[in-house]
Short mmCIF file of C-alpha atoms in Angstrom, two decimals:
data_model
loop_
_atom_site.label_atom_id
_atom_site.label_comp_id
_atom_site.label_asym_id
_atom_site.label_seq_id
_atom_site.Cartn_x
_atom_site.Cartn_y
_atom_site.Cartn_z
CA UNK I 1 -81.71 148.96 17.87
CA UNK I 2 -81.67 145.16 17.04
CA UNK I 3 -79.10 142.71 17.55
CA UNK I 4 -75.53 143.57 17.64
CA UNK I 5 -72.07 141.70 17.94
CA UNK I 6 -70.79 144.05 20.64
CA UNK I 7 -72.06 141.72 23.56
CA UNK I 8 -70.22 138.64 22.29
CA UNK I 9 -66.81 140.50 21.88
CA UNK I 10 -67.30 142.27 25.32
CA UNK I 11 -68.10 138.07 27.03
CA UNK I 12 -65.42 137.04 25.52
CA UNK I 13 -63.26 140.05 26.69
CA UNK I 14 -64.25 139.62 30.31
CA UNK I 15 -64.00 135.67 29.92
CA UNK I 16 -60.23 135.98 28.92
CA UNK I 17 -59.58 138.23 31.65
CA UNK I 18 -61.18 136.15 33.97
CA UNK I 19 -59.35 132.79 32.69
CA UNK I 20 -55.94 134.80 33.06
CA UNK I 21 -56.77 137.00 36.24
CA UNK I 22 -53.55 136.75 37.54
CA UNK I 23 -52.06 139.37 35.18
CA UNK I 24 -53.71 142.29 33.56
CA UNK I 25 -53.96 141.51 29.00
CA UNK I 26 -53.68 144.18 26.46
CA UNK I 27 -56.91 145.28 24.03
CA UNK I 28 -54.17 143.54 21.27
CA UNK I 29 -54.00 140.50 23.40
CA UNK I 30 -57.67 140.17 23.40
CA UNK I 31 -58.09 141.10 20.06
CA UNK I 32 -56.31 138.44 19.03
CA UNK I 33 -57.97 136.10 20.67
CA UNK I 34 -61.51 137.76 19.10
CA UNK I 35 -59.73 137.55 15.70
CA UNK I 36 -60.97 141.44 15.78
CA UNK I 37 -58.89 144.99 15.76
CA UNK I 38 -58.10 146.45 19.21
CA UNK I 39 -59.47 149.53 18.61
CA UNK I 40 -62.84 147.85 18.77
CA UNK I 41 -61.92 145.65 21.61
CA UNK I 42 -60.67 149.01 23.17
CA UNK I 43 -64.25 150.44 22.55
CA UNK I 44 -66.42 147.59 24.35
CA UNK I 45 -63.71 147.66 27.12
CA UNK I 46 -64.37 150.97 27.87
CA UNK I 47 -68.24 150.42 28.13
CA UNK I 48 -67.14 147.81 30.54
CA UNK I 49 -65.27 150.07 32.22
CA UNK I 50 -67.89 152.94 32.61
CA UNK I 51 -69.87 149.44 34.28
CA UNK I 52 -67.61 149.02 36.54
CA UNK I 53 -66.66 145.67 35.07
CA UNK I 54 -63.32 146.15 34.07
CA UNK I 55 -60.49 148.52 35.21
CA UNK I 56 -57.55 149.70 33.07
CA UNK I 57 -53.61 149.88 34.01
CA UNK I 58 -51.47 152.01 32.60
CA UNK I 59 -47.48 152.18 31.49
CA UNK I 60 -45.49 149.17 31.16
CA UNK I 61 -47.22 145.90 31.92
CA UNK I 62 -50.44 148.06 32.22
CA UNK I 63 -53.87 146.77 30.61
CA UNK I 64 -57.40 145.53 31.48
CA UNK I 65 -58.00 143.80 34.52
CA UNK I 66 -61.71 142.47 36.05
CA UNK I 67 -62.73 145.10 38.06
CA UNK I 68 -64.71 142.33 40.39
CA UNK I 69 -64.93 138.77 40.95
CA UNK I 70 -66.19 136.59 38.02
CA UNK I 71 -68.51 135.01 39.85
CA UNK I 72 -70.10 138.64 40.48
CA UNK I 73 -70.51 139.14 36.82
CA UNK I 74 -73.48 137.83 34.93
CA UNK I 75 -73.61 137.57 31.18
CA UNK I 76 -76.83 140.10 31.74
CA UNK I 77 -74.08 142.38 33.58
CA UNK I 78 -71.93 142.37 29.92
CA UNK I 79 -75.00 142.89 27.82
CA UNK I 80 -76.60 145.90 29.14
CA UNK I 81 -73.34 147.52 29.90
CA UNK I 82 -72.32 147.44 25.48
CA UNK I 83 -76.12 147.18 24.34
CA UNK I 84 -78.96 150.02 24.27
CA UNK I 85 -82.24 149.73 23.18
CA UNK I 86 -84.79 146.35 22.74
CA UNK I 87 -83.51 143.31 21.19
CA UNK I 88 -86.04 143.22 19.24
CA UNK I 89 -86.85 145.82 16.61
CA UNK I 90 -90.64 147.38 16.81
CA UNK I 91 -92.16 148.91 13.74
CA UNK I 92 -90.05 152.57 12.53
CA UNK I 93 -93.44 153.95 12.20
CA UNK I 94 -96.72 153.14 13.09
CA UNK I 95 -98.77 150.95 10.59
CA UNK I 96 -101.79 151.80 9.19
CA UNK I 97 -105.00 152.78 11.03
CA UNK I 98 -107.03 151.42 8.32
CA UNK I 99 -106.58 147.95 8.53
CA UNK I 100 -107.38 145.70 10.84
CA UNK I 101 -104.09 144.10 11.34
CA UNK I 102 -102.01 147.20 11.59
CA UNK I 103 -104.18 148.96 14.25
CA UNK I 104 -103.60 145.98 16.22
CA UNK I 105 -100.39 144.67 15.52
CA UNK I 106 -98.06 147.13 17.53
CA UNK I 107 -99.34 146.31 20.36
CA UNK I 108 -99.68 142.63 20.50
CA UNK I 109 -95.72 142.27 18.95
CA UNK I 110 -94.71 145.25 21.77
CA UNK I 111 -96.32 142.33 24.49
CA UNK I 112 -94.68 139.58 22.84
CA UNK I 113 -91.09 141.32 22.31
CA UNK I 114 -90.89 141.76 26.31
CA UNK I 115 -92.04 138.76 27.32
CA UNK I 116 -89.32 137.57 25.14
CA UNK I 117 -86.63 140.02 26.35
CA UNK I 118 -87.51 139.37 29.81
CA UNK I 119 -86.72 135.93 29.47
CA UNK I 120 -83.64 136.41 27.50
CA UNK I 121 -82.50 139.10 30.65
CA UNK I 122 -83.70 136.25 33.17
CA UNK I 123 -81.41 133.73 30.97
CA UNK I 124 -78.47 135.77 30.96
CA UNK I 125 -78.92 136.41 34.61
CA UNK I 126 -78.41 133.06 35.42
CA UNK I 127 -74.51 132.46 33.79
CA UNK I 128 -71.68 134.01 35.33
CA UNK I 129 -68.42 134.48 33.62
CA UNK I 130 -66.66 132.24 36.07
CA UNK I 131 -69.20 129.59 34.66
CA UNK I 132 -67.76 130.00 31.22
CA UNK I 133 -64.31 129.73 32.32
CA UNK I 134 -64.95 126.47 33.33
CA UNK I 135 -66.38 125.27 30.53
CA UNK I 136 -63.42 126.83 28.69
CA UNK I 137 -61.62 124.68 31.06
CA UNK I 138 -63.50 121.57 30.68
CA UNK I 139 -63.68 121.86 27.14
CA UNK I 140 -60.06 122.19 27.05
CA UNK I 141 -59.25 119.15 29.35
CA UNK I 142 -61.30 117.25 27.12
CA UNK I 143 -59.50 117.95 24.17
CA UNK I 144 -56.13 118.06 25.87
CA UNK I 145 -55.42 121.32 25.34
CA UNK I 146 -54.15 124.37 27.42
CA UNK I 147 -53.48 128.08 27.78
CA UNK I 148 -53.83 130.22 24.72
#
C-alpha cells in the first residue's frame, strides 16, 4: 500500500483530544485544527474507534473523546489502527527470471523492507500521545503561547 497521510491526521486527532481531555471536540473542531474537512477527520476517527482508541458522544455537546489514557496509547497504536498493508511497496509483479538481478532482488528488498518496518513499529512503540502533549506544551511555553 505505501505511505499514506491518514496516520498523521489520526496523531494529531488523538493528540488534540488528549491536550483537551476534559471535554469531548467535534470532527469540525479537529478539522480545523488539521486544516482538513471533517468528513475525513470523521473517517480516521472511526478507525480509531473500531481500535478502541476513541469513543464518540452523541446529541448536544456530544463528540470524540479518548477512549483510554494517553499514556496507554502509542503512536504504533494510531498507525496500525488507520494503515493496512507494508510501508514499503514490494514489486506489483515479479521481475524477471532471466536476469540475474531480478531473480534475486525480491527477496533481498522483502528482508530489507522488514527489517526496516520493524524498526519503524519498534520506534513508534516507544512515543505515547501523552508524550506529544507535552511537547505541545513545552513548545508552547516556550513561545508564550496557549490553548488553541
Amino acid at each position: 500500500m505505501g505511505l499514506s497521510s491518514r496516520s498523521a491526521v489520526a496523531i494529531h486527532a488523538l493528540t488534540m483530544l488528549a491536550r483537551w481531555s476534559d471535554k469531548s471536540l467535534t470532527s469540525a473542531e479537529i478539522a480545523d485544527s488539521l486544516a482538513s474537512n471533517p468528513v475525513l477527520v470523521r473517517r480516521i476517527l472511526g478507525s480509531l474507534r473500531d481500535a478502541d482508541l476513541v469513543r464518540s458522544t452523541e446529541g448536544r455537546g456530544g463528540g470524540w473523546l479518548l477512549a483510554r489514557a494517553a499514556r496507554e496509547i502509542t503512536l504504533h497504536d494510531a498507525y496500525t489502527a488507520v494503515e493496512a498493508g507494508p510501508v514499503l511497496s514490494r514489486h506489483p509483479h515479479p521481475p524477471s527470471d532471466a536476469c540475474e538481478v531480478g531473480r534475486n532482488m525480491q527477496a533481498l528488498l522483502e528482508a530489507e523492507f522488514q527489517d526496516a518496518e520493524r524498526a519503524m513499529e519498534e520506534r513508534l512503540s516507544q512515543t505515547t500521545i501523552a508524550d506529544l502533549v507535552q511537547q505541545v506544551l513545552t513548545i508552547e511555553r516556550k513561545i508564550g503561547r496557549s490553548a488553541r
